Amino acid sequence: MTLSIIVAAAENGVIGHNNNLIWHLSSDLKHFKNITTGHTVIMGRKTFESMGKALPNRRNIVITANKAYTAPGCEIVPDIESALQLAAQEEEAFIIGGGTIYRAIWEKADKLYLTRVHTAPTGDISIPEVKASEWQEISREAHSADEKNEYDYTFLEYRRIR
């Protein structure tokens, strides 16, 4: 299995504030959907609750320590290792958030799909630094802000340097 992280992060690494995204980028939502549809997505409980429902046309795995937690259309697991075991036979599985899950899986991931949002907001959720010694950039696609995307942004794809 290829273990991939997919995330939108500002230039300062910030990905959210108070369990919410801090920007609206219509193109990034479409990009996310195109990449993850047909695959397994793994997320923490707070990320799931911020979305409000299981993502369609994807296997949804939610990580929570709450043994009584239920989420329609999702498989519930107590920890990251259990989530990875469930997805072990997949071609590619995606870690989609939140900050705690990203930090816990960062060193294990094979690929990183990063939407770099060209702003530096204040926030309380961030990702680790993308270090050139750990990640090799394999594609880049720059975009300018427009009526549906409030900031300039760049779609980046990285492969882990092993």
Tab-separated table of N, CA and C in Angstrom:
chain	number	residue	atom	x	y	z
A	1	MET	N	0.836	-1.191	0.000
A	1	MET	CA	0.000	0.000	0.000
A	1	MET	C	0.874	1.245	0.000
A	2	THR	N	0.481	2.211	-0.810
A	2	THR	CA	1.094	3.531	-0.749
A	2	THR	C	0.296	4.342	0.262
A	3	LEU	N	0.981	4.840	1.281
A	3	LEU	CA	0.344	5.662	2.304
A	3	LEU	C	0.591	7.120	1.952
A	4	SER	N	-0.482	7.849	1.676
A	4	SER	CA	-0.376	9.236	1.222
A	4	SER	C	-1.052	10.187	2.189
A	5	ILE	N	-0.456	11.339	2.335
A	5	ILE	CA	-1.054	12.448	3.079
A	5	ILE	C	-1.579	13.418	2.038
A	6	ILE	N	-2.782	13.917	2.249
A	6	ILE	CA	-3.305	14.982	1.399
A	6	ILE	C	-3.763	16.107	2.316
A	7	VAL	N	-3.261	17.326	2.042
A	7	VAL	CA	-3.509	18.442	2.949
A	7	VAL	C	-3.335	19.762	2.210
A	8	ALA	N	-4.082	20.757	2.649
A	8	ALA	CA	-3.880	22.141	2.199
A	8	ALA	C	-3.293	22.887	3.388
A	9	ALA	N	-2.152	23.541	3.169
A	9	ALA	CA	-1.469	24.247	4.255
A	9	ALA	C	-0.949	25.586	3.764
A	10	ALA	N	-1.020	26.570	4.649
A	10	ALA	CA	-0.471	27.889	4.348
A	10	ALA	C	1.053	27.820	4.326
A	11	GLU	N	1.669	28.894	3.894
A	11	GLU	CA	3.130	28.946	3.818
A	11	GLU	C	3.781	28.739	5.182
A	12	ASN	N	3.085	29.081	6.259
A	12	ASN	CA	3.613	28.895	7.614
A	12	ASN	C	3.203	27.543	8.220
A	13	GLY	N	2.625	26.652	7.407
A	13	GLY	CA	2.242	25.320	7.884
A	13	GLY	C	0.861	25.231	8.505
A	14	VAL	N	0.192	26.348	8.697
A	14	VAL	CA	-1.133	26.352	9.325
A	14	VAL	C	-2.153	25.688	8.400
A	15	ILE	N	-2.979	24.806	8.984
A	15	ILE	CA	-4.032	24.138	8.215
A	15	ILE	C	-5.434	24.449	8.725
A	16	GLY	N	-5.535	25.040	9.913
A	16	GLY	CA	-6.867	25.323	10.427
A	16	GLY	C	-6.840	26.104	11.722
A	17	HIS	N	-8.044	26.464	12.144
A	17	HIS	CA	-8.236	27.181	13.403
A	17	HIS	C	-9.597	26.801	13.964
A	18	ASN	N	-9.625	26.419	15.225
A	18	ASN	CA	-10.874	26.013	15.886
A	18	ASN	C	-11.597	24.915	15.102
A	19	ASN	N	-10.830	23.934	14.618
A	19	ASN	CA	-11.372	22.789	13.888
A	19	ASN	C	-12.066	23.171	12.581
A	20	ASN	N	-11.632	24.275	11.984
A	20	ASN	CA	-12.186	24.711	10.701
A	20	ASN	C	-11.062	25.106	9.757
A	21	LEU	N	-11.328	24.973	8.452
A	21	LEU	CA	-10.404	25.506	7.458
A	21	LEU	C	-10.455	27.030	7.539
A	22	ILE	N	-9.403	27.686	7.105
A	22	ILE	CA	-9.367	29.147	7.204
A	22	ILE	C	-9.527	29.816	5.850
A	23	TRP	N	-9.743	29.051	4.820
A	23	TRP	CA	-9.886	29.614	3.477
A	23	TRP	C	-10.892	28.787	2.698
A	24	HIS	N	-11.330	29.351	1.587
A	24	HIS	CA	-12.183	28.587	0.677
A	24	HIS	C	-11.506	28.591	-0.689
A	25	LEU	N	-11.102	27.403	-1.106
A	25	LEU	CA	-10.492	27.225	-2.420
A	25	LEU	C	-11.290	26.155	-3.150
A	26	SER	N	-12.194	26.579	-3.983
A	26	SER	CA	-13.037	25.648	-4.733
A	26	SER	C	-12.193	24.646	-5.521
A	27	SER	N	-11.117	25.124	-6.136
A	27	SER	CA	-10.261	24.236	-6.934
A	27	SER	C	-9.593	23.169	-6.074
A	28	ASP	N	-9.244	23.520	-4.833
A	28	ASP	CA	-8.621	22.535	-3.953
A	28	ASP	C	-9.613	21.445	-3.569
A	29	LEU	N	-10.865	21.804	-3.345
A	29	LEU	CA	-11.885	20.793	-3.018
A	29	LEU	C	-12.062	19.821	-4.183
A	30	LYS	N	-12.063	20.343	-5.410
A	30	LYS	CA	-12.171	19.479	-6.596
A	30	LYS	C	-10.928	18.600	-6.744
A	31	HIS	N	-9.773	19.175	-6.502
A	31	HIS	CA	-8.502	18.445	-6.565
A	31	HIS	C	-8.514	17.287	-5.550
A	32	PHE	N	-8.930	17.578	-4.334
A	32	PHE	CA	-9.044	16.574	-3.272
A	32	PHE	C	-9.982	15.444	-3.702
A	33	LYS	N	-11.137	15.817	-4.225
A	33	LYS	CA	-12.114	14.816	-4.660
A	33	LYS	C	-11.547	13.946	-5.784
A	34	ASN	N	-10.908	14.557	-6.769
A	34	ASN	CA	-10.340	13.801	-7.895
A	34	ASN	C	-9.287	12.803	-7.440
A	35	ILE	N	-8.453	13.207	-6.493
A	35	ILE	CA	-7.362	12.338	-6.040
A	35	ILE	C	-7.872	11.209	-5.143
A	36	THR	N	-8.828	11.498	-4.257
A	36	THR	CA	-9.229	10.505	-3.242
A	36	THR	C	-10.397	9.617	-3.633
A	37	THR	N	-11.201	10.007	-4.608
A	37	THR	CA	-12.363	9.189	-4.990
A	37	THR	C	-11.908	7.796	-5.413
A	38	GLY	N	-12.613	6.796	-4.892
A	38	GLY	CA	-12.293	5.406	-5.200
A	38	GLY	C	-11.247	4.804	-4.277
A	39	HIS	N	-10.776	5.575	-3.315
A	39	HIS	CA	-9.735	5.119	-2.400
A	39	HIS	C	-10.229	5.153	-0.953
A	40	THR	N	-9.389	4.688	-0.060
A	40	THR	CA	-9.658	4.763	1.375
A	40	THR	C	-9.153	6.094	1.907
A	41	VAL	N	-9.973	6.750	2.739
A	41	VAL	CA	-9.556	7.963	3.440
A	41	VAL	C	-9.585	7.672	4.937
A	42	ILE	N	-8.533	8.089	5.617
A	42	ILE	CA	-8.382	7.870	7.054
A	42	ILE	C	-8.318	9.229	7.714
A	43	MET	N	-9.125	9.387	8.773
A	43	MET	CA	-9.194	10.691	9.434
A	43	MET	C	-9.469	10.531	10.920
A	44	GLY	N	-9.176	11.571	11.665
A	44	GLY	CA	-9.547	11.630	13.070
A	44	GLY	C	-11.011	12.012	13.215
A	45	ARG	N	-11.527	11.801	14.405
A	45	ARG	CA	-12.935	12.089	14.697
A	45	ARG	C	-13.285	13.552	14.449
A	46	LYS	N	-12.432	14.479	14.884
A	46	LYS	CA	-12.738	15.903	14.705
A	46	LYS	C	-12.832	16.269	13.223
A	47	THR	N	-11.960	15.697	12.413
A	47	THR	CA	-12.026	15.949	10.973
A	47	THR	C	-13.336	15.429	10.416
A	48	PHE	N	-13.712	14.210	10.811
A	48	PHE	CA	-14.988	13.663	10.352
A	48	PHE	C	-16.138	14.583	10.760
A	49	GLU	N	-16.154	15.010	12.013
A	49	GLU	CA	-17.251	15.854	12.491
A	49	GLU	C	-17.274	17.211	11.797
A	50	SER	N	-16.117	17.717	11.394
A	50	SER	CA	-16.104	19.000	10.682
A	50	SER	C	-16.715	18.854	9.284
A	51	MET	N	-16.641	17.637	8.714
A	51	MET	CA	-17.245	17.381	7.398
A	51	MET	C	-18.731	17.068	7.538
A	52	GLY	N	-19.094	16.415	8.629
A	52	GLY	CA	-20.499	16.138	8.906
A	52	GLY	C	-21.045	14.845	8.338
A	53	LYS	N	-20.324	14.215	7.424
A	53	LYS	CA	-20.802	12.959	6.841
A	53	LYS	C	-19.644	12.242	6.161
A	54	ALA	N	-19.856	10.961	5.884
A	54	ALA	CA	-18.845	10.180	5.169
A	54	ALA	C	-18.686	10.739	3.754
A	55	LEU	N	-17.470	10.712	3.256
A	55	LEU	CA	-17.223	11.167	1.886
A	55	LEU	C	-17.708	10.099	0.910
A	56	PRO	N	-18.510	10.481	-0.077
A	56	PRO	CA	-19.040	9.491	-1.018
A	56	PRO	C	-17.961	8.887	-1.906
A	57	ASN	N	-18.214	7.656	-2.326
A	57	ASN	CA	-17.337	6.935	-3.255
A	57	ASN	C	-15.925	6.742	-2.718
A	58	ARG	N	-15.824	6.637	-1.399
A	58	ARG	CA	-14.560	6.372	-0.728
A	58	ARG	C	-14.834	5.508	0.496
A	59	ARG	N	-13.877	4.692	0.856
A	59	ARG	CA	-13.947	3.950	2.112
A	59	ARG	C	-13.477	4.916	3.203
A	60	ASN	N	-14.339	5.187	4.182
A	60	ASN	CA	-14.047	6.148	5.240
A	60	ASN	C	-13.688	5.410	6.526
A	61	ILE	N	-12.498	5.688	7.049
A	61	ILE	CA	-12.063	5.118	8.320
A	61	ILE	C	-11.830	6.277	9.285
A	62	VAL	N	-12.495	6.216	10.441
A	62	VAL	CA	-12.400	7.274	11.437
A	62	VAL	C	-11.692	6.723	12.679
A	63	ILE	N	-10.705	7.474	13.157
A	63	ILE	CA	-9.947	7.090	14.345
A	63	ILE	C	-10.473	7.857	15.545
A	64	THR	N	-10.858	7.112	16.583
A	64	THR	CA	-11.292	7.731	17.837
A	64	THR	C	-11.099	6.748	18.981
A	65	ALA	N	-10.770	7.275	20.134
A	65	ALA	CA	-10.629	6.433	21.329
A	65	ALA	C	-11.989	6.095	21.936
A	66	ASN	N	-13.030	6.780	21.490
A	66	ASN	CA	-14.384	6.562	22.017
A	66	ASN	C	-14.960	5.275	21.421
A	67	LYS	N	-15.012	4.222	22.228
A	67	LYS	CA	-15.474	2.911	21.757
A	67	LYS	C	-16.947	2.898	21.361
A	68	ALA	N	-17.723	3.845	21.853
A	68	ALA	CA	-19.154	3.894	21.546
A	68	ALA	C	-19.458	4.771	20.328
A	69	TYR	N	-18.437	5.374	19.743
A	69	TYR	CA	-18.646	6.319	18.645
A	69	TYR	C	-19.164	5.601	17.404
A	70	THR	N	-20.134	6.209	16.754
A	70	THR	CA	-20.651	5.680	15.494
A	70	THR	C	-20.703	6.818	14.470
A	71	ALA	N	-20.516	6.446	13.230
A	71	ALA	CA	-20.572	7.412	12.133
A	71	ALA	C	-21.085	6.670	10.916
A	72	PRO	N	-22.290	6.989	10.436
A	72	PRO	CA	-22.848	6.290	9.283
A	72	PRO	C	-21.906	6.316	8.083
A	73	GLY	N	-21.708	5.147	7.483
A	73	GLY	CA	-20.862	5.047	6.298
A	73	GLY	C	-19.378	4.977	6.597
A	74	CYS	N	-19.022	4.863	7.876
A	74	CYS	CA	-17.613	4.847	8.268
A	74	CYS	C	-17.280	3.600	9.078
A	75	GLU	N	-16.023	3.210	8.999
A	75	GLU	CA	-15.484	2.181	9.878
A	75	GLU	C	-14.752	2.915	11.000
A	76	ILE	N	-15.001	2.502	12.236
A	76	ILE	CA	-14.426	3.171	13.392
A	76	ILE	C	-13.314	2.308	13.980
A	77	VAL	N	-12.153	2.922	14.223
A	77	VAL	CA	-11.018	2.213	14.804
A	77	VAL	C	-10.449	3.035	15.961
A	78	PRO	N	-9.766	2.360	16.904
A	78	PRO	CA	-9.274	3.073	18.085
A	78	PRO	C	-7.938	3.786	17.908
A	79	ASP	N	-7.186	3.446	16.841
A	79	ASP	CA	-5.858	4.052	16.693
A	79	ASP	C	-5.375	3.971	15.244
A	80	ILE	N	-4.280	4.647	14.982
A	80	ILE	CA	-3.735	4.713	13.623
A	80	ILE	C	-3.330	3.335	13.121
A	81	GLU	N	-2.696	2.547	13.966
A	81	GLU	CA	-2.255	1.215	13.531
A	81	GLU	C	-3.438	0.369	13.066
A	82	SER	N	-4.549	0.440	13.767
A	82	SER	CA	-5.747	-0.304	13.362
A	82	SER	C	-6.262	0.185	12.015
A	83	ALA	N	-6.209	1.490	11.798
A	83	ALA	CA	-6.644	2.055	10.517
A	83	ALA	C	-5.744	1.557	9.389
A	84	LEU	N	-4.448	1.544	9.627
A	84	LEU	CA	-3.508	1.091	8.598
A	84	LEU	C	-3.679	-0.396	8.306
A	85	GLN	N	-4.000	-1.186	9.326
A	85	GLN	CA	-4.251	-2.613	9.111
A	85	GLN	C	-5.490	-2.815	8.241
A	86	LEU	N	-6.543	-2.031	8.494
A	86	LEU	CA	-7.763	-2.147	7.677
A	86	LEU	C	-7.482	-1.805	6.210
A	87	ALA	N	-6.597	-0.856	5.992
A	87	ALA	CA	-6.318	-0.375	4.631
A	87	ALA	C	-5.135	-1.088	3.973
A	88	ALA	N	-4.563	-2.061	4.634
A	88	ALA	CA	-3.314	-2.694	4.174
A	88	ALA	C	-3.385	-3.253	2.760
A	89	GLN	N	-4.558	-3.707	2.322
A	89	GLN	CA	-4.665	-4.308	0.989
A	89	GLN	C	-4.991	-3.288	-0.104
A	90	GLU	N	-5.148	-2.033	0.284
A	90	GLU	CA	-5.465	-0.986	-0.689
A	90	GLU	C	-4.227	-0.629	-1.511
A	91	GLU	N	-4.457	-0.169	-2.739
A	91	GLU	CA	-3.352	0.310	-3.568
A	91	GLU	C	-2.774	1.596	-2.979
A	92	GLU	N	-3.671	2.515	-2.590
A	92	GLU	CA	-3.270	3.781	-1.981
A	92	GLU	C	-4.338	4.185	-0.978
A	93	ALA	N	-3.899	4.603	0.202
A	93	ALA	CA	-4.809	5.112	1.230
A	93	ALA	C	-4.353	6.517	1.584
A	94	PHE	N	-5.325	7.372	1.914
A	94	PHE	CA	-5.056	8.782	2.152
A	94	PHE	C	-5.352	9.186	3.586
A	95	ILE	N	-4.393	9.841	4.207
A	95	ILE	CA	-4.593	10.474	5.503
A	95	ILE	C	-5.119	11.866	5.192
A	96	ILE	N	-6.329	12.194	5.708
A	96	ILE	CA	-6.947	13.471	5.352
A	96	ILE	C	-7.105	14.419	6.547
A	97	GLY	N	-6.546	14.082	7.685
A	97	GLY	CA	-6.577	14.999	8.825
A	97	GLY	C	-7.028	14.339	10.096
A	98	GLY	N	-6.959	15.067	11.133
A	98	GLY	CA	-6.473	16.423	11.268
A	98	GLY	C	-5.011	16.478	11.699
A	99	GLY	N	-4.693	17.590	12.360
A	99	GLY	CA	-3.317	17.877	12.721
A	99	GLY	C	-2.639	16.783	13.525
A	100	THR	N	-3.330	16.223	14.497
A	100	THR	CA	-2.745	15.164	15.329
A	100	THR	C	-2.435	13.935	14.489
A	101	ILE	N	-3.342	13.573	13.596
A	101	ILE	CA	-3.147	12.395	12.743
A	101	ILE	C	-2.008	12.662	11.752
A	102	TYR	N	-1.978	13.856	11.155
A	102	TYR	CA	-0.885	14.187	10.232
A	102	TYR	C	0.467	14.063	10.925
A	103	ARG	N	0.593	14.639	12.114
A	103	ARG	CA	1.877	14.597	12.816
A	103	ARG	C	2.271	13.164	13.171
A	104	ALA	N	1.301	12.346	13.560
A	104	ALA	CA	1.595	10.961	13.944
A	104	ALA	C	2.037	10.105	12.759
A	105	ILE	N	1.561	10.422	11.565
A	105	ILE	CA	1.822	9.578	10.387
A	105	ILE	C	2.927	10.158	9.498
A	106	TRP	N	3.337	11.393	9.743
A	106	TRP	CA	4.232	12.144	8.863
A	106	TRP	C	5.459	11.336	8.434
A	107	GLU	N	6.117	10.694	9.371
A	107	GLU	CA	7.355	9.958	9.078
A	107	GLU	C	7.104	8.643	8.343
A	108	LYS	N	5.866	8.138	8.374
A	108	LYS	CA	5.535	6.856	7.752
A	108	LYS	C	5.018	6.997	6.325
A	109	ALA	N	4.585	8.198	5.968
A	109	ALA	CA	3.931	8.399	4.671
A	109	ALA	C	4.906	8.251	3.509
A	110	ASP	N	4.385	7.705	2.399
A	110	ASP	CA	5.166	7.521	1.171
A	110	ASP	C	5.036	8.706	0.226
A	111	LYS	N	3.852	9.337	0.220
A	111	LYS	CA	3.582	10.453	-0.694
A	111	LYS	C	2.902	11.572	0.071
A	112	LEU	N	3.057	12.771	-0.455
A	112	LEU	CA	2.421	13.951	0.116
A	112	LEU	C	1.817	14.753	-1.028
A	113	TYR	N	0.504	14.927	-0.979
A	113	TYR	CA	-0.205	15.807	-1.911
A	113	TYR	C	-0.489	17.080	-1.114
A	114	LEU	N	0.213	18.140	-1.439
A	114	LEU	CA	0.124	19.375	-0.668
A	114	LEU	C	-0.407	20.503	-1.538
A	115	THR	N	-1.473	21.122	-1.085
A	115	THR	CA	-1.899	22.374	-1.687
A	115	THR	C	-1.298	23.460	-0.813
A	116	ARG	N	-0.312	24.175	-1.358
A	116	ARG	CA	0.321	25.251	-0.607
A	116	ARG	C	-0.479	26.516	-0.874
A	117	VAL	N	-1.110	27.030	0.183
A	117	VAL	CA	-1.925	28.234	0.084
A	117	VAL	C	-1.014	29.418	0.411
A	118	HIS	N	-0.922	30.349	-0.526
A	118	HIS	CA	0.054	31.430	-0.402
A	118	HIS	C	-0.480	32.571	0.457
A	119	THR	N	-0.493	32.267	1.755
A	119	THR	CA	-0.856	33.204	2.804
A	119	THR	C	-0.217	32.673	4.078
A	120	ALA	N	-0.244	33.455	5.145
A	120	ALA	CA	0.349	33.014	6.417
A	120	ALA	C	-0.569	33.422	7.570
A	121	PRO	N	-1.721	32.763	7.685
A	121	PRO	CA	-2.696	33.134	8.706
A	121	PRO	C	-2.305	32.629	10.103
A	122	THR	N	-2.990	33.161	11.082
A	122	THR	CA	-2.888	32.642	12.440
A	122	THR	C	-3.805	31.430	12.516
A	123	GLY	N	-3.351	30.391	13.183
A	123	GLY	CA	-4.175	29.204	13.347
A	123	GLY	C	-3.652	28.359	14.487
A	124	ASP	N	-4.419	27.356	14.874
A	124	ASP	CA	-4.003	26.504	15.991
A	124	ASP	C	-3.737	25.063	15.566
A	125	ILE	N	-3.790	24.803	14.250
A	125	ILE	CA	-3.520	23.465	13.736
A	125	ILE	C	-2.527	23.615	12.588
A	126	SER	N	-1.459	22.818	12.619
A	126	SER	CA	-0.450	22.930	11.567
A	126	SER	C	0.131	21.557	11.252
A	127	ILE	N	0.883	21.520	10.156
A	127	ILE	CA	1.586	20.300	9.762
A	127	ILE	C	3.080	20.505	9.988
A	128	PRO	N	3.844	19.408	10.051
A	128	PRO	CA	5.297	19.543	10.139
A	128	PRO	C	5.864	20.200	8.880
A	129	GLU	N	7.083	20.668	8.985
A	129	GLU	CA	7.780	21.271	7.851
A	129	GLU	C	8.023	20.211	6.771
A	130	VAL	N	7.890	20.623	5.513
A	130	VAL	CA	8.193	19.746	4.388
A	130	VAL	C	9.672	19.954	4.068
A	131	LYS	N	10.514	19.027	4.527
A	131	LYS	CA	11.965	19.172	4.394
A	131	LYS	C	12.469	18.546	3.094
A	132	ALA	N	13.312	19.291	2.388
A	132	ALA	CA	13.880	18.804	1.123
A	132	ALA	C	14.727	17.548	1.329
A	133	SER	N	15.221	17.335	2.531
A	133	SER	CA	16.017	16.138	2.813
A	133	SER	C	15.134	14.893	2.982
A	134	GLU	N	13.821	15.092	3.134
A	134	GLU	CA	12.889	13.980	3.355
A	134	GLU	C	11.908	13.773	2.216
A	135	TRP	N	11.620	14.831	1.463
A	135	TRP	CA	10.602	14.780	0.418
A	135	TRP	C	11.168	15.273	-0.904
A	136	GLN	N	10.942	14.528	-1.968
A	136	GLN	CA	11.345	14.937	-3.317
A	136	GLN	C	10.106	15.439	-4.055
A	137	GLU	N	10.159	16.665	-4.525
A	137	GLU	CA	9.037	17.211	-5.294
A	137	GLU	C	8.976	16.515	-6.644
A	138	ILE	N	7.787	16.007	-7.008
A	138	ILE	CA	7.634	15.334	-8.300
A	138	ILE	C	6.668	16.044	-9.237
A	139	SER	N	5.880	16.973	-8.706
A	139	SER	CA	5.061	17.798	-9.599
A	139	SER	C	4.656	19.085	-8.896
A	140	ARG	N	4.371	20.107	-9.718
A	140	ARG	CA	4.011	21.440	-9.220
A	140	ARG	C	3.095	22.091	-10.243
A	141	GLU	N	2.010	22.683	-9.740
A	141	GLU	CA	1.057	23.365	-10.619
A	141	GLU	C	0.550	24.615	-9.896
A	142	ALA	N	1.001	25.788	-10.321
A	142	ALA	CA	0.664	27.057	-9.669
A	142	ALA	C	-0.638	27.633	-10.220
A	143	HIS	N	-1.405	28.262	-9.322
A	143	HIS	CA	-2.685	28.878	-9.689
A	143	HIS	C	-2.826	30.229	-8.999
A	144	SER	N	-3.531	31.131	-9.652
A	144	SER	CA	-3.781	32.453	-9.088
A	144	SER	C	-5.165	32.509	-8.461
A	145	ALA	N	-5.305	33.398	-7.500
A	145	ALA	CA	-6.604	33.633	-6.872
A	145	ALA	C	-7.594	34.104	-7.932
A	146	ASP	N	-8.862	33.765	-7.717
A	146	ASP	CA	-9.932	34.215	-8.610
A	146	ASP	C	-11.223	34.268	-7.809
A	147	GLU	N	-12.348	34.389	-8.487
A	147	GLU	CA	-13.623	34.548	-7.773
A	147	GLU	C	-13.997	33.326	-6.928
A	148	LYS	N	-13.449	32.154	-7.218
A	148	LYS	CA	-13.770	30.949	-6.450
A	148	LYS	C	-12.633	30.487	-5.536
A	149	ASN	N	-11.500	31.156	-5.618
A	149	ASN	CA	-10.318	30.771	-4.837
A	149	ASN	C	-9.693	32.044	-4.281
A	150	GLU	N	-9.818	32.247	-2.962
A	150	GLU	CA	-9.467	33.541	-2.392
A	150	GLU	C	-7.972	33.830	-2.289
A	151	TYR	N	-7.117	32.821	-2.453
A	151	TYR	CA	-5.667	33.029	-2.401
A	151	TYR	C	-4.992	32.349	-3.584
A	152	ASP	N	-3.798	32.815	-3.923
A	152	ASP	CA	-2.954	32.061	-4.841
A	152	ASP	C	-2.617	30.741	-4.156
A	153	TYR	N	-2.423	29.698	-4.937
A	153	TYR	CA	-2.124	28.387	-4.356
A	153	TYR	C	-1.358	27.558	-5.378
A	154	THR	N	-0.679	26.533	-4.869
A	154	THR	CA	0.095	25.638	-5.722
A	154	THR	C	-0.187	24.200	-5.321
A	155	PHE	N	-0.531	23.364	-6.294
A	155	PHE	CA	-0.660	21.927	-6.054
A	155	PHE	C	0.736	21.319	-6.177
A	156	LEU	N	1.177	20.674	-5.119
A	156	LEU	CA	2.494	20.033	-5.093
A	156	LEU	C	2.328	18.557	-4.780
A	157	GLU	N	3.166	17.751	-5.389
A	157	GLU	CA	3.184	16.334	-5.074
A	157	GLU	C	4.619	15.963	-4.748
A	158	TYR	N	4.772	15.249	-3.637
A	158	TYR	CA	6.098	14.840	-3.167
A	158	TYR	C	6.133	13.328	-2.972
A	159	ARG	N	7.323	12.775	-3.109
A	159	ARG	CA	7.578	11.365	-2.814
A	159	ARG	C	8.612	11.335	-1.687
A	160	ARG	N	8.397	10.445	-0.733
A	160	ARG	CA	9.322	10.285	0.383
A	160	ARG	C	10.692	9.835	-0.132
A	161	ILE	N	11.748	10.447	0.357
A	161	ILE	CA	13.112	10.014	0.045
A	161	ILE	C	13.459	8.923	1.048
A	162	ARG	N	13.738	7.726	0.561
A	162	ARG	CA	14.039	6.582	1.446
A	162	ARG	C	15.518	6.292	1.462
